[in-house]
Coordinates of N, CA and C in Angstrom, one line a residue:
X44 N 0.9 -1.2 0.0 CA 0.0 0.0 0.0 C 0.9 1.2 0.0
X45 N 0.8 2.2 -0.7 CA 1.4 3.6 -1.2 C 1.0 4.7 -0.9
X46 N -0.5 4.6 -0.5 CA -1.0 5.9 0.4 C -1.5 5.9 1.6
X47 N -1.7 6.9 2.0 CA -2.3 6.9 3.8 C -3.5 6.8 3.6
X48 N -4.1 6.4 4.6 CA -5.5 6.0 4.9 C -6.1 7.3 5.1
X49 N -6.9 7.9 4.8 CA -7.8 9.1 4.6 C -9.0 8.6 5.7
X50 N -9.5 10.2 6.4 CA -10.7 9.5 7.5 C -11.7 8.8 6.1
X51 N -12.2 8.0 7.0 CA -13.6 7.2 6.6 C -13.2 5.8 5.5
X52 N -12.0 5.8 5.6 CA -11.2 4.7 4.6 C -11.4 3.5 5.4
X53 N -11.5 2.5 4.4 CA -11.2 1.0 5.2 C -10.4 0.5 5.6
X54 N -10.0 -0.4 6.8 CA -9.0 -0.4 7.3 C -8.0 -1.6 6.0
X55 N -7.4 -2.0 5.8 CA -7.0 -3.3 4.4 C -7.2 -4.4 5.3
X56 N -6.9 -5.3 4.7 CA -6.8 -6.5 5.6 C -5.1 -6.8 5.8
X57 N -5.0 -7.5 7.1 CA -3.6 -7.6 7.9 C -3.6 -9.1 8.4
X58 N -2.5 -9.6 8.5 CA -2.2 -10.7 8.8 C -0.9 -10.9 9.8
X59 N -1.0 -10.6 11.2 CA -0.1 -10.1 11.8 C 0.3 -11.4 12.8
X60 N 1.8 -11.8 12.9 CA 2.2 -12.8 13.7 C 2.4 -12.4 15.1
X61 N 1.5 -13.0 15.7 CA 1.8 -12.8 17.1 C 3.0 -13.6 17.7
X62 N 3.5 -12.8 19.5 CA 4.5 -13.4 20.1 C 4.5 -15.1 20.3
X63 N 3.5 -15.2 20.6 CA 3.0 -16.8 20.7 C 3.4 -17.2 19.8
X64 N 3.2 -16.9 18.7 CA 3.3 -18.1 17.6 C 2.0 -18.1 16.4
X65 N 0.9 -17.6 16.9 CA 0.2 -17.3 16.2 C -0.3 -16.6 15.9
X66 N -1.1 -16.5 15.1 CA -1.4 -14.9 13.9 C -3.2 -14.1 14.5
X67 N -3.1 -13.2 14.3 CA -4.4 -12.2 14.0 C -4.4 -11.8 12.9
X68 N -5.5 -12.1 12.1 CA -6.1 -11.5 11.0 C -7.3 -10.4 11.1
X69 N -7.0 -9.5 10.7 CA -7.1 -8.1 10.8 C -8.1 -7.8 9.4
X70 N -9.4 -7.2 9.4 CA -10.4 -6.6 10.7 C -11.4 -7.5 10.7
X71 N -11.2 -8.8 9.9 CA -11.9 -10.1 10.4 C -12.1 -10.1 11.9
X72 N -10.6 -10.2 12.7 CA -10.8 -10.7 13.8 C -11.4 -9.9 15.0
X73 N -11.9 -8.7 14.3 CA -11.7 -7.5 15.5 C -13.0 -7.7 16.3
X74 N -13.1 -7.4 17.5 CA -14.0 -7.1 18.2 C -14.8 -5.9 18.3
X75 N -14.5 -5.0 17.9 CA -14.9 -3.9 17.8 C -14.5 -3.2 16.5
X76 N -15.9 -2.1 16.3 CA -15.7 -1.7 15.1 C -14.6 -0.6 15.2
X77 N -13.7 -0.2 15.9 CA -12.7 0.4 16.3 C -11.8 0.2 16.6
X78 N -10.3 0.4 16.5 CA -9.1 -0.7 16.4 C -8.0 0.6 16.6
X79 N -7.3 0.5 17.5 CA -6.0 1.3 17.3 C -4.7 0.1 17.6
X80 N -3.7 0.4 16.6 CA -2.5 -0.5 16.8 C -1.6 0.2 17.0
X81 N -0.7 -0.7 17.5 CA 1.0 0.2 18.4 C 1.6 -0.9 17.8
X82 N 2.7 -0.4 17.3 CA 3.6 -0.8 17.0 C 5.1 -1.2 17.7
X83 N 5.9 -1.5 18.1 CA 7.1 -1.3 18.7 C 7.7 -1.8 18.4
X84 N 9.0 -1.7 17.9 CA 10.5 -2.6 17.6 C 11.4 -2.7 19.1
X85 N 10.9 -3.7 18.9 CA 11.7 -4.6 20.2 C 13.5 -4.2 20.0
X86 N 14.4 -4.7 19.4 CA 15.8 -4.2 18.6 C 15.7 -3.4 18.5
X87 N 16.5 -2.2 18.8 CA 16.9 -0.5 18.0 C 18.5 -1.0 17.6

């Protein structure tokens, strides 16, 4: 993806590996029609 999400835009779909070992699929899995993510790099 090459542009920013603009208000009112859909979120895309995501496929994200969790620490466990397993994944969230994104905004399939969401519970809420509202979703903020954080990001953090563990390594600097």
């Amino acid at each position: 993806m090459n542009e920013k999400l603009q208000q009112g835009d859909r979120m895309p779909a995501l496929t994200l590996n969790l620490i466990d070992g397993g994944t969230l699929a994104l905004p399939e899995e969401m519970s809420s029609r509202y979703l903020a993510l954080l990001f953090y790099r563990g390594v600097w």
